[in-house]
PDB file of N, CA, C and O in Angstrom:
ATOM      1  N   MET H   1      87.371 159.262  81.834  1.00 46.00           N
ATOM      2  CA  MET H   1      88.294 158.991  80.687  1.00 46.00           C
ATOM      3  C   MET H   1      89.616 159.767  80.847  1.00 46.00           C
ATOM      4  O   MET H   1      89.476 160.983  81.050  1.00 46.00           O
ATOM      5  N   ASP H   2      90.668 159.191  80.716  1.00 51.00           N
ATOM      6  CA  ASP H   2      91.953 159.947  80.774  1.00 51.00           C
ATOM      7  C   ASP H   2      92.251 160.463  79.455  1.00 51.00           C
ATOM      8  O   ASP H   2      91.646 160.162  78.383  1.00 51.00           O
ATOM      9  N   ASN H   3      93.360 161.329  79.387  1.00 53.00           N
ATOM     10  CA  ASN H   3      93.750 162.041  78.134  1.00 53.00           C
ATOM     11  C   ASN H   3      94.104 161.181  77.042  1.00 53.00           C
ATOM     12  O   ASN H   3      93.907 161.330  75.831  1.00 53.00           O
ATOM     13  N   GLU H   4      94.732 159.950  77.358  1.00 53.00           N
ATOM     14  CA  GLU H   4      95.237 158.990  76.327  1.00 53.00           C
ATOM     15  C   GLU H   4      93.895 158.387  75.582  1.00 53.00           C
ATOM     16  O   GLU H   4      94.081 158.479  74.409  1.00 53.00           O
ATOM     17  N   GLN H   5      93.003 158.214  76.200  1.00 55.00           N
ATOM     18  CA  GLN H   5      91.758 157.658  75.627  1.00 55.00           C
ATOM     19  C   GLN H   5      91.020 158.688  74.738  1.00 55.00           C
ATOM     20  O   GLN H   5      90.440 158.408  73.627  1.00 55.00           O
ATOM     21  N   ASN H   6      91.043 160.019  75.212  1.00 60.00           N
ATOM     22  CA  ASN H   6      90.349 160.995  74.546  1.00 60.00           C
ATOM     23  C   ASN H   6      91.108 161.372  73.290  1.00 60.00           C
ATOM     24  O   ASN H   6      90.526 161.732  72.247  1.00 60.00           O
ATOM     25  N   GLU H   7      92.378 160.976  73.068  1.00 65.00           N
ATOM     26  CA  GLU H   7      93.274 161.188  71.874  1.00 65.00           C
ATOM     27  C   GLU H   7      93.272 159.937  70.991  1.00 65.00           C
ATOM     28  O   GLU H   7      94.049 160.020  69.935  1.00 65.00           O
ATOM     29  N   LEU H   8      92.581 158.864  71.293  1.00 68.00           N
ATOM     30  CA  LEU H   8      92.723 157.657  70.526  1.00 68.00           C
ATOM     31  C   LEU H   8      91.920 157.792  69.307  1.00 68.00           C
ATOM     32  O   LEU H   8      90.748 157.923  69.388  1.00 68.00           O
ATOM     33  N   PHE H   9      92.407 157.644  68.135  1.00 86.00           N
ATOM     34  CA  PHE H   9      91.901 157.781  66.801  1.00 86.00           C
ATOM     35  C   PHE H   9      91.781 156.437  66.159  1.00 86.00           C
ATOM     36  O   PHE H   9      90.827 156.394  65.332  1.00 86.00           O
ATOM     37  N   GLU H  10      92.626 155.461  66.413  1.00 93.00           N
ATOM     38  CA  GLU H  10      92.585 154.203  65.760  1.00 93.00           C
ATOM     39  C   GLU H  10      93.109 153.108  66.626  1.00 93.00           C
ATOM     40  O   GLU H  10      93.992 153.410  67.507  1.00 93.00           O
ATOM     41  N   ILE H  11      92.709 151.903  66.384  1.00 94.00           N
ATOM     42  CA  ILE H  11      93.196 150.684  67.098  1.00 94.00           C
ATOM     43  C   ILE H  11      93.656 149.777  66.082  1.00 94.00           C
ATOM     44  O   ILE H  11      92.913 149.526  65.104  1.00 94.00           O
ATOM     45  N   MET H  12      94.921 149.185  66.266  1.00 97.00           N
ATOM     46  CA  MET H  12      95.389 148.188  65.462  1.00 97.00           C
ATOM     47  C   MET H  12      96.083 147.067  66.201  1.00 97.00           C
ATOM     48  O   MET H  12      96.572 147.304  67.251  1.00 97.00           O
ATOM     49  N   ALA H  13      95.971 145.941  65.695  1.00 98.00           N
ATOM     50  CA  ALA H  13      96.546 144.770  66.202  1.00 98.00           C
ATOM     51  C   ALA H  13      96.741 143.676  65.118  1.00 98.00           C
ATOM     52  O   ALA H  13      96.065 143.654  64.246  1.00 98.00           O
ATOM     53  N   ASP H  14      97.692 142.778  65.304  1.00 97.00           N
ATOM     54  CA  ASP H  14      97.996 141.655  64.372  1.00 97.00           C
ATOM     55  C   ASP H  14      97.465 140.424  64.761  1.00 97.00           C
ATOM     56  O   ASP H  14      97.599 139.280  64.003  1.00 97.00           O
ATOM     57  N   THR H  15      96.888 140.315  65.943  1.00 97.00           N
ATOM     58  CA  THR H  15      96.133 139.145  66.362  1.00 97.00           C
ATOM     59  C   THR H  15      94.765 139.592  67.066  1.00 97.00           C
ATOM     60  O   THR H  15      94.704 140.583  67.633  1.00 97.00           O
ATOM     61  N   VAL H  16      93.788 138.537  66.986  1.00 97.00           N
ATOM     62  CA  VAL H  16      92.676 138.878  67.798  1.00 97.00           C
ATOM     63  C   VAL H  16      92.318 137.733  68.695  1.00 97.00           C
ATOM     64  O   VAL H  16      92.734 136.634  68.386  1.00 97.00           O
ATOM     65  N   THR H  17      91.641 137.898  69.659  1.00 97.00           N
ATOM     66  CA  THR H  17      91.212 136.740  70.626  1.00 97.00           C
ATOM     67  C   THR H  17      89.723 136.687  70.602  1.00 97.00           C
ATOM     68  O   THR H  17      89.030 137.628  70.725  1.00 97.00           O
ATOM     69  N   VAL H  18      89.217 135.465  70.136  1.00 97.00           N
ATOM     70  CA  VAL H  18      87.798 135.214  70.029  1.00 97.00           C
ATOM     71  C   VAL H  18      87.355 134.410  71.159  1.00 97.00           C
ATOM     72  O   VAL H  18      88.039 133.423  71.496  1.00 97.00           O
ATOM     73  N   GLU H  19      86.341 134.729  71.828  1.00 98.00           N
ATOM     74  CA  GLU H  19      85.734 134.014  72.880  1.00 98.00           C
ATOM     75  C   GLU H  19      84.326 133.635  72.622  1.00 98.00           C
ATOM     76  O   GLU H  19      83.525 134.463  72.338  1.00 98.00           O
ATOM     77  N   VAL H  20      84.069 132.384  72.694  1.00 98.00           N
ATOM     78  CA  VAL H  20      82.601 131.870  72.301  1.00 98.00           C
ATOM     79  C   VAL H  20      82.126 130.934  73.338  1.00 98.00           C
ATOM     80  O   VAL H  20      82.893 130.190  74.131  1.00 98.00           O
ATOM     81  N   THR H  21      80.875 130.884  73.700  1.00 98.00           N
ATOM     82  CA  THR H  21      80.200 129.994  74.671  1.00 98.00           C
ATOM     83  C   THR H  21      79.304 129.005  73.813  1.00 98.00           C
ATOM     84  O   THR H  21      78.445 129.668  73.213  1.00 98.00           O
ATOM     85  N   ASP H  22      79.613 127.785  73.815  1.00 98.00           N
ATOM     86  CA  ASP H  22      78.926 126.791  73.148  1.00 98.00           C
ATOM     87  C   ASP H  22      77.377 126.780  73.693  1.00 98.00           C
ATOM     88  O   ASP H  22      77.165 126.526  74.978  1.00 98.00           O
ATOM     89  N   ALA H  23      76.453 126.798  72.861  1.00 98.00           N
ATOM     90  CA  ALA H  23      75.030 126.951  73.203  1.00 98.00           C
ATOM     91  C   ALA H  23      74.610 125.611  73.821  1.00 98.00           C
ATOM     92  O   ALA H  23      73.801 125.637  74.756  1.00 98.00           O
ATOM     93  N   ALA H  24      75.102 124.556  73.371  1.00 98.00           N
ATOM     94  CA  ALA H  24      74.644 123.208  73.950  1.00 98.00           C
ATOM     95  C   ALA H  24      75.218 122.928  75.330  1.00 98.00           C
ATOM     96  O   ALA H  24      74.563 122.409  76.115  1.00 98.00           O
ATOM     97  N   THR H  25      76.512 123.088  75.551  1.00 98.00           N
ATOM     98  CA  THR H  25      77.225 122.728  76.731  1.00 98.00           C
ATOM     99  C   THR H  25      77.400 123.954  77.534  1.00 98.00           C
ATOM    100  O   THR H  25      77.668 123.603  78.858  1.00 98.00           O
ATOM    101  N   GLY H  26      77.360 125.105  77.193  1.00 98.00           N
ATOM    102  CA  GLY H  26      77.659 126.301  78.096  1.00 98.00           C
ATOM    103  C   GLY H  26      78.975 126.547  78.363  1.00 98.00           C
ATOM    104  O   GLY H  26      79.503 127.424  79.007  1.00 98.00           O
ATOM    105  N   LYS H  27      79.841 125.743  77.763  1.00 98.00           N
ATOM    106  CA  LYS H  27      81.396 125.804  77.830  1.00 98.00           C
ATOM    107  C   LYS H  27      81.935 126.894  76.992  1.00 98.00           C
ATOM    108  O   LYS H  27      81.519 127.084  75.874  1.00 98.00           O
ATOM    109  N   THR H  28      82.738 127.670  77.656  1.00 98.00           N
ATOM    110  CA  THR H  28      83.576 128.857  76.986  1.00 98.00           C
ATOM    111  C   THR H  28      84.975 128.454  76.350  1.00 98.00           C
ATOM    112  O   THR H  28      85.685 127.851  77.002  1.00 98.00           O
ATOM    113  N   TYR H  29      85.089 128.835  75.193  1.00 98.00           N
ATOM    114  CA  TYR H  29      86.369 128.628  74.436  1.00 98.00           C
ATOM    115  C   TYR H  29      86.987 129.920  73.962  1.00 98.00           C
ATOM    116  O   TYR H  29      86.311 130.877  73.672  1.00 98.00           O
ATOM    117  N   ARG H  30      88.374 129.965  74.120  1.00 98.00           N
ATOM    118  CA  ARG H  30      89.087 131.197  73.566  1.00 98.00           C
ATOM    119  C   ARG H  30      90.095 130.769  72.629  1.00 98.00           C
ATOM    120  O   ARG H  30      90.682 129.734  72.829  1.00 98.00           O
ATOM    121  N   ARG H  31      90.231 131.465  71.582  1.00 98.00           N
ATOM    122  CA  ARG H  31      91.192 131.217  70.620  1.00 98.00           C
ATOM    123  C   ARG H  31      91.818 132.538  70.193  1.00 98.00           C
ATOM    124  O   ARG H  31      91.233 133.549  69.962  1.00 98.00           O
ATOM    125  N   GLU H  32      93.218 132.462  70.040  1.00 98.00           N
ATOM    126  CA  GLU H  32      93.928 133.586  69.411  1.00 98.00           C
ATOM    127  C   GLU H  32      94.222 133.400  67.961  1.00 98.00           C
ATOM    128  O   GLU H  32      94.729 132.299  67.701  1.00 98.00           O
ATOM    129  N   LEU H  33      93.782 134.263  67.158  1.00 96.00           N
ATOM    130  CA  LEU H  33      93.928 134.042  65.769  1.00 96.00           C
ATOM    131  C   LEU H  33      94.675 135.136  65.137  1.00 96.00           C
ATOM    132  O   LEU H  33      94.709 136.205  65.431  1.00 96.00           O
ATOM    133  N   PRO H  34      95.484 134.695  64.000  1.00 96.00           N
ATOM    134  CA  PRO H  34      96.265 135.694  63.344  1.00 96.00           C
ATOM    135  C   PRO H  34      95.558 136.402  62.394  1.00 96.00           C
ATOM    136  O   PRO H  34      95.586 136.438  61.138  1.00 96.00           O
ATOM    137  N   ILE H  35      94.694 137.409  62.787  1.00 97.00           N
ATOM    138  CA  ILE H  35      93.825 138.250  62.037  1.00 97.00           C
ATOM    139  C   ILE H  35      94.210 139.659  62.316  1.00 97.00           C
ATOM    140  O   ILE H  35      94.429 140.072  63.502  1.00 97.00           O
ATOM    141  N   ASP H  36      94.466 140.471  61.235  1.00 97.00           N
ATOM    142  CA  ASP H  36      94.831 141.884  61.459  1.00 97.00           C
ATOM    143  C   ASP H  36      93.553 142.570  61.830  1.00 97.00           C
ATOM    144  O   ASP H  36      92.505 142.269  61.223  1.00 97.00           O
ATOM    145  N   TYR H  37      93.566 143.410  62.852  1.00 97.00           N
ATOM    146  CA  TYR H  37      92.413 144.184  63.286  1.00 97.00           C
ATOM    147  C   TYR H  37      92.696 145.669  63.081  1.00 97.00           C
ATOM    148  O   TYR H  37      93.867 146.158  63.534  1.00 97.00           O
ATOM    149  N   TYR H  38      91.882 146.441  62.527  1.00 96.00           N
ATOM    150  CA  TYR H  38      92.052 147.899  62.413  1.00 96.00           C
ATOM    151  C   TYR H  38      90.641 148.442  62.641  1.00 96.00           C
ATOM    152  O   TYR H  38      89.540 148.128  62.103  1.00 96.00           O
ATOM    153  N   GLU H  39      90.584 149.467  63.640  1.00 93.00           N
ATOM    154  CA  GLU H  39      89.321 150.237  63.853  1.00 93.00           C
ATOM    155  C   GLU H  39      89.590 151.728  63.941  1.00 93.00           C
ATOM    156  O   GLU H  39      90.642 152.027  64.529  1.00 93.00           O
ATOM    157  N   ASN H  40      88.673 152.487  63.330  1.00 91.00           N
ATOM    158  CA  ASN H  40      88.623 153.887  63.555  1.00 91.00           C
ATOM    159  C   ASN H  40      87.089 154.323  63.758  1.00 91.00           C
ATOM    160  O   ASN H  40      86.293 153.460  63.985  1.00 91.00           O
ATOM    161  N   ALA H  41      86.890 155.647  63.769  1.00 85.00           N
ATOM    162  CA  ALA H  41      85.507 156.071  64.031  1.00 85.00           C
ATOM    163  C   ALA H  41      84.493 155.737  62.854  1.00 85.00           C
ATOM    164  O   ALA H  41      83.325 155.704  63.029  1.00 85.00           O
ATOM    165  N   ASN H  42      85.224 155.360  61.771  1.00 88.00           N
ATOM    166  CA  ASN H  42      84.352 154.953  60.493  1.00 88.00           C
ATOM    167  C   ASN H  42      84.032 153.595  60.379  1.00 88.00           C
ATOM    168  O   ASN H  42      82.980 153.181  59.719  1.00 88.00           O
ATOM    169  N   PHE H  43      84.999 152.744  60.664  1.00 91.00           N
ATOM    170  CA  PHE H  43      84.667 151.233  60.370  1.00 91.00           C
ATOM    171  C   PHE H  43      85.596 150.379  61.253  1.00 91.00           C
ATOM    172  O   PHE H  43      86.553 150.937  61.850  1.00 91.00           O
ATOM    173  N   LEU H  44      85.313 149.142  61.275  1.00 92.00           N
ATOM    174  CA  LEU H  44      86.183 148.116  61.827  1.00 92.00           C
ATOM    175  C   LEU H  44      86.518 147.135  60.700  1.00 92.00           C
ATOM    176  O   LEU H  44      85.684 146.733  60.046  1.00 92.00           O
ATOM    177  N   ARG H  45      87.781 146.778  60.572  1.00 95.00           N
ATOM    178  CA  ARG H  45      88.148 145.829  59.399  1.00 95.00           C
ATOM    179  C   ARG H  45      89.048 144.654  60.071  1.00 95.00           C
ATOM    180  O   ARG H  45      89.943 144.862  60.936  1.00 95.00           O
ATOM    181  N   LEU H  46      88.666 143.471  59.625  1.00 97.00           N
ATOM    182  CA  LEU H  46      89.348 142.190  60.084  1.00 97.00           C
ATOM    183  C   LEU H  46      89.829 141.729  58.710  1.00 97.00           C
ATOM    184  O   LEU H  46      89.110 141.514  57.783  1.00 97.00           O
ATOM    185  N   ARG H  47      91.158 141.297  58.741  1.00 97.00           N
ATOM    186  CA  ARG H  47      91.873 140.957  57.500  1.00 97.00           C
ATOM    187  C   ARG H  47      92.698 139.708  57.946  1.00 97.00           C
ATOM    188  O   ARG H  47      93.464 139.826  58.900  1.00 97.00           O
ATOM    189  N   GLY H  48      92.648 138.724  57.028  1.00 96.00           N
ATOM    190  CA  GLY H  48      93.631 137.565  57.203  1.00 96.00           C
ATOM    191  C   GLY H  48      93.544 136.727  55.883  1.00 96.00           C
ATOM    192  O   GLY H  48      93.018 137.241  54.826  1.00 96.00           O
ATOM    193  N   GLU H  49      94.189 135.537  55.949  1.00 94.00           N
ATOM    194  CA  GLU H  49      94.241 134.698  54.812  1.00 94.00           C
ATOM    195  C   GLU H  49      93.169 133.864  54.603  1.00 94.00           C
ATOM    196  O   GLU H  49      92.707 133.237  55.640  1.00 94.00           O
ATOM    197  N   ASN H  50      92.510 133.526  53.556  1.00 93.00           N
ATOM    198  CA  ASN H  50      91.547 132.447  53.175  1.00 93.00           C
ATOM    199  C   ASN H  50      92.205 131.221  52.964  1.00 93.00           C
ATOM    200  O   ASN H  50      93.418 131.093  53.088  1.00 93.00           O
ATOM    201  N   MET H  51      91.436 130.173  52.581  1.00 94.00           N
ATOM    202  CA  MET H  51      91.881 128.836  52.473  1.00 94.00           C
ATOM    203  C   MET H  51      92.995 128.703  51.391  1.00 94.00           C
ATOM    204  O   MET H  51      93.912 127.837  51.495  1.00 94.00           O
ATOM    205  N   ASP H  52      93.030 129.516  50.295  1.00 96.00           N
ATOM    206  CA  ASP H  52      94.094 129.423  49.325  1.00 96.00           C
ATOM    207  C   ASP H  52      95.238 130.302  49.541  1.00 96.00           C
ATOM    208  O   ASP H  52      96.172 130.447  48.620  1.00 96.00           O
ATOM    209  N   GLY H  53      95.311 131.104  50.739  1.00 94.00           N
ATOM    210  CA  GLY H  53      96.467 131.795  51.125  1.00 94.00           C
ATOM    211  C   GLY H  53      96.267 133.279  50.643  1.00 94.00           C
ATOM    212  O   GLY H  53      97.065 134.127  50.846  1.00 94.00           O
ATOM    213  N   SER H  54      95.166 133.668  49.874  1.00 96.00           N
ATOM    214  CA  SER H  54      95.106 135.059  49.514  1.00 96.00           C
ATOM    215  C   SER H  54      94.340 135.741  50.633  1.00 96.00           C
ATOM    216  O   SER H  54      93.708 135.202  51.465  1.00 96.00           O
ATOM    217  N   ILE H  55      94.400 137.247  50.471  1.00 96.00           N
ATOM    218  CA  ILE H  55      93.893 138.046  51.539  1.00 96.00           C
ATOM    219  C   ILE H  55      92.337 138.106  51.478  1.00 96.00           C
ATOM    220  O   ILE H  55      91.722 138.139  50.363  1.00 96.00           O
ATOM    221  N   SER H  56      91.663 138.019  52.628  1.00 97.00           N
ATOM    222  CA  SER H  56      90.371 138.096  52.632  1.00 97.00           C
ATOM    223  C   SER H  56      89.925 139.248  53.887  1.00 97.00           C
ATOM    224  O   SER H  56      90.770 139.180  54.777  1.00 97.00           O
ATOM    225  N   GLN H  57      88.995 139.897  53.810  1.00 96.00           N
ATOM    226  CA  GLN H  57      88.733 140.811  54.765  1.00 96.00           C
ATOM    227  C   GLN H  57      87.177 141.156  54.985  1.00 96.00           C
ATOM    228  O   GLN H  57      86.328 140.927  54.000  1.00 96.00           O
ATOM    229  N   LEU H  58      86.821 141.392  56.212  1.00 95.00           N
ATOM    230  CA  LEU H  58      85.409 141.921  56.538  1.00 95.00           C
ATOM    231  C   LEU H  58      85.545 143.325  57.010  1.00 95.00           C
ATOM    232  O   LEU H  58      86.314 143.600  57.764  1.00 95.00           O
ATOM    233  N   VAL H  59      84.616 144.120  56.501  1.00 92.00           N
ATOM    234  CA  VAL H  59      84.638 145.497  57.003  1.00 92.00           C
ATOM    235  C   VAL H  59      83.116 145.871  57.592  1.00 92.00           C
ATOM    236  O   VAL H  59      82.148 145.638  56.752  1.00 92.00           O
ATOM    237  N   PHE H  60      83.125 146.363  58.813  1.00 93.00           N
ATOM    238  CA  PHE H  60      81.818 146.780  59.341  1.00 93.00           C
ATOM    239  C   PHE H  60      81.847 148.275  59.640  1.00 93.00           C
ATOM    240  O   PHE H  60      82.720 148.748  60.156  1.00 93.00           O
ATOM    241  N   LEU H  61      80.945 148.915  58.880  1.00 87.00           N
ATOM    242  CA  LEU H  61      80.952 150.387  58.882  1.00 87.00           C
ATOM    243  C   LEU H  61      80.155 150.896  60.210  1.00 87.00           C
ATOM    244  O   LEU H  61      79.103 150.154  60.617  1.00 87.00           O
ATOM    245  N   SER H  62      80.527 151.879  60.789  1.00 82.00           N
ATOM    246  CA  SER H  62      79.921 152.497  61.994  1.00 82.00           C
ATOM    247  C   SER H  62      78.700 153.358  61.300  1.00 82.00           C
ATOM    248  O   SER H  62      78.767 153.596  60.154  1.00 82.00           O
ATOM    249  N   ALA H  63      77.931 153.917  62.154  1.00 80.00           N
ATOM    250  CA  ALA H  63      76.894 154.812  61.718  1.00 80.00           C
ATOM    251  C   ALA H  63      77.540 156.016  61.125  1.00 80.00           C
ATOM    252  O   ALA H  63      77.103 156.520  59.961  1.00 80.00           O
ATOM    253  N   ARG H  64      78.611 156.566  61.673  1.00 79.00           N
ATOM    254  CA  ARG H  64      79.289 157.730  61.038  1.00 79.00           C
ATOM    255  C   ARG H  64      79.935 157.319  59.701  1.00 79.00           C
ATOM    256  O   ARG H  64      79.883 158.199  58.844  1.00 79.00           O
ATOM    257  N   GLY H  65      80.460 156.067  59.732  1.00 75.00           N
ATOM    258  CA  GLY H  65      81.080 155.631  58.353  1.00 75.00           C
ATOM    259  C   GLY H  65      80.119 155.488  57.377  1.00 75.00           C
ATOM    260  O   GLY H  65      80.234 155.865  56.096  1.00 75.00           O
ATOM    261  N   ILE H  66      78.850 154.976  57.637  1.00 77.00           N
ATOM    262  CA  ILE H  66      77.787 154.952  56.666  1.00 77.00           C
ATOM    263  C   ILE H  66      77.403 156.347  56.200  1.00 77.00           C
ATOM    264  O   ILE H  66      77.207 156.518  55.073  1.00 77.00           O
ATOM    265  N   GLU H  67      77.436 157.383  57.089  1.00 79.00           N
ATOM    266  CA  GLU H  67      77.022 158.746  56.554  1.00 79.00           C
ATOM    267  C   GLU H  67      78.105 159.269  55.603  1.00 79.00           C
ATOM    268  O   GLU H  67      77.794 159.864  54.594  1.00 79.00           O
ATOM    269  N   ARG H  68      79.353 159.013  55.965  1.00 75.00           N
ATOM    270  CA  ARG H  68      80.349 159.440  55.174  1.00 75.00           C
ATOM    271  C   ARG H  68      80.307 158.733  53.781  1.00 75.00           C
ATOM    272  O   ARG H  68      80.689 159.402  52.743  1.00 75.00           O
ATOM    273  N   VAL H  69      80.109 157.479  53.703  1.00 72.00           N
ATOM    274  CA  VAL H  69      79.943 156.792  52.398  1.00 72.00           C
ATOM    275  C   VAL H  69      78.733 157.428  51.724  1.00 72.00           C
ATOM    276  O   VAL H  69      78.869 157.610  50.366  1.00 72.00           O
ATOM    277  N   LYS H  70      77.608 157.696  52.162  1.00 70.00           N
ATOM    278  CA  LYS H  70      76.636 158.308  51.518  1.00 70.00           C
ATOM    279  C   LYS H  70      76.966 159.585  51.000  1.00 70.00           C
ATOM    280  O   LYS H  70      76.684 160.027  49.822  1.00 70.00           O
ATOM    281  N   ASP H  71      77.725 160.409  51.753  1.00 71.00           N
ATOM    282  CA  ASP H  71      78.237 161.871  51.329  1.00 71.00           C
ATOM    283  C   ASP H  71      79.198 161.536  50.055  1.00 71.00           C
ATOM    284  O   ASP H  71      79.064 162.298  49.020  1.00 71.00           O
ATOM    285  N   LEU H  72      80.070 160.656  50.147  1.00 72.00           N
ATOM    286  CA  LEU H  72      80.969 160.427  48.966  1.00 72.00           C
ATOM    287  C   LEU H  72      80.309 159.999  47.795  1.00 72.00           C
ATOM    288  O   LEU H  72      80.708 160.178  46.611  1.00 72.00           O
ATOM    289  N   THR H  73      79.185 159.109  47.886  1.00 73.00           N
ATOM    290  CA  THR H  73      78.505 158.672  46.662  1.00 73.00           C
ATOM    291  C   THR H  73      77.435 159.503  46.235  1.00 73.00           C
ATOM    292  O   THR H  73      76.690 159.197  45.289  1.00 73.00           O
ATOM    293  N   GLY H  74      77.244 160.788  46.902  1.00 73.00           N
ATOM    294  CA  GLY H  74      76.270 161.526  46.450  1.00 73.00           C
ATOM    295  C   GLY H  74      74.851 161.353  46.980  1.00 73.00           C
ATOM    296  O   GLY H  74      73.789 161.915  46.438  1.00 73.00           O
ATOM    297  N   LYS H  75      74.719 160.460  47.870  1.00 67.00           N
ATOM    298  CA  LYS H  75      73.500 160.085  48.429  1.00 67.00           C
ATOM    299  C   LYS H  75      73.113 160.719  49.802  1.00 67.00           C
ATOM    300  O   LYS H  75      72.216 160.443  50.478  1.00 67.00           O
ATOM    301  N   GLY H  76      74.037 161.659  50.280  1.00 59.00           N
ATOM    302  CA  GLY H  76      73.869 162.268  51.490  1.00 59.00           C
ATOM    303  C   GLY H  76      73.011 163.484  51.410  1.00 59.00           C
ATOM    304  O   GLY H  76      72.239 163.716  50.343  1.00 59.00           O
ATOM    305  N   PRO H  77      72.867 164.289  52.566  1.00 63.00           N
ATOM    306  CA  PRO H  77      71.991 165.495  52.492  1.00 63.00           C
ATOM    307  C   PRO H  77      72.461 166.591  51.483  1.00 63.00           C
ATOM    308  O   PRO H  77      73.695 166.594  51.122  1.00 63.00           O
ATOM    309  N   ASP H  78      71.496 167.250  51.012  1.00 61.00           N
ATOM    310  CA  ASP H  78      71.819 168.423  50.074  1.00 61.00           C
ATOM    311  C   ASP H  78      72.021 169.641  50.777  1.00 61.00           C
ATOM    312  O   ASP H  78      71.659 170.737  50.212  1.00 61.00           O
ATOM    313  N   HIS H  79      72.562 169.635  51.920  1.00 62.00           N
ATOM    314  CA  HIS H  79      72.990 170.804  52.700  1.00 62.00           C
ATOM    315  C   HIS H  79      74.287 170.741  53.314  1.00 62.00           C
ATOM    316  O   HIS H  79      74.783 169.515  53.604  1.00 62.00           O
ATOM    317  N   ASP H  80      74.868 171.745  53.617  1.00 61.00           N
ATOM    318  CA  ASP H  80      76.175 171.810  54.273  1.00 61.00           C
ATOM    319  C   ASP H  80      76.078 171.621  55.678  1.00 61.00           C
ATOM    320  O   ASP H  80      75.549 172.505  56.401  1.00 61.00           O
ATOM    321  N   ARG H  81      76.660 170.548  56.386  1.00 61.00           N
ATOM    322  CA  ARG H  81      76.361 170.161  57.735  1.00 61.00           C
ATOM    323  C   ARG H  81      77.319 171.115  58.671  1.00 61.00           C
ATOM    324  O   ARG H  81      76.991 171.344  59.693  1.00 61.00           O
ATOM    325  N   CYS H  82      78.525 171.490  58.181  1.00 67.00           N
ATOM    326  CA  CYS H  82      79.378 172.102  58.947  1.00 67.00           C
ATOM    327  C   CYS H  82      79.308 173.651  58.839  1.00 67.00           C
ATOM    328  O   CYS H  82      79.972 174.397  59.553  1.00 67.00           O
ATOM    329  N   GLY H  83      78.573 174.103  57.815  1.00 66.00           N
ATOM    330  CA  GLY H  83      78.418 175.560  57.540  1.00 66.00           C
ATOM    331  C   GLY H  83      79.560 176.315  57.066  1.00 66.00           C
ATOM    332  O   GLY H  83      79.555 177.456  56.840  1.00 66.00           O
ATOM    333  N   GLY H  84      80.483 175.520  56.421  1.00 66.00           N
ATOM    334  CA  GLY H  84      81.678 176.276  55.819  1.00 66.00           C
ATOM    335  C   GLY H  84      81.784 176.038  54.323  1.00 66.00           C
ATOM    336  O   GLY H  84      82.797 176.568  53.723  1.00 66.00           O
ATOM    337  N   HIS H  85      80.940 175.426  53.706  1.00 61.00           N
ATOM    338  CA  HIS H  85      81.085 175.187  52.353  1.00 61.00           C
ATOM    339  C   HIS H  85      79.959 175.653  51.488  1.00 61.00           C
ATOM    340  O   HIS H  85      79.661 175.293  50.289  1.00 61.00           O
ATOM    341  N   SER H  86      78.969 176.510  51.952  1.00 57.00           N
ATOM    342  CA  SER H  86      78.004 177.113  51.231  1.00 57.00           C
ATOM    343  C   SER H  86      78.494 178.175  50.266  1.00 57.00           C
ATOM    344  O   SER H  86      79.542 178.764  50.457  1.00 57.00           O
ATOM    345  N   HIS H  87      77.706 178.323  49.149  1.00 54.00           N
ATOM    346  CA  HIS H  87      78.105 179.439  48.004  1.00 54.00           C
ATOM    347  C   HIS H  87      77.716 180.754  48.392  1.00 54.00           C
ATOM    348  O   HIS H  87      76.852 180.965  49.057  1.00 54.00           O
TER     349      HIS H  87
END
């Protein structure tokens, strides 16, 4: 892995390319879609317009993101993971 990839913290794009293979025919189709893409270590978000023109989004949490949400909502572990916040 080069240094540029080691320092990558987020990925953003204003279009995505979807590739699917039809189960019945085996034929592959590619479509470029106007969907905003954002990814970091905690989640991946896809955002675009729905049928009435308002914003709609899907968010997929990573394992790390799920742990952070648990911590923020008080459902995480009752101990200090990094060792710097104990009383």
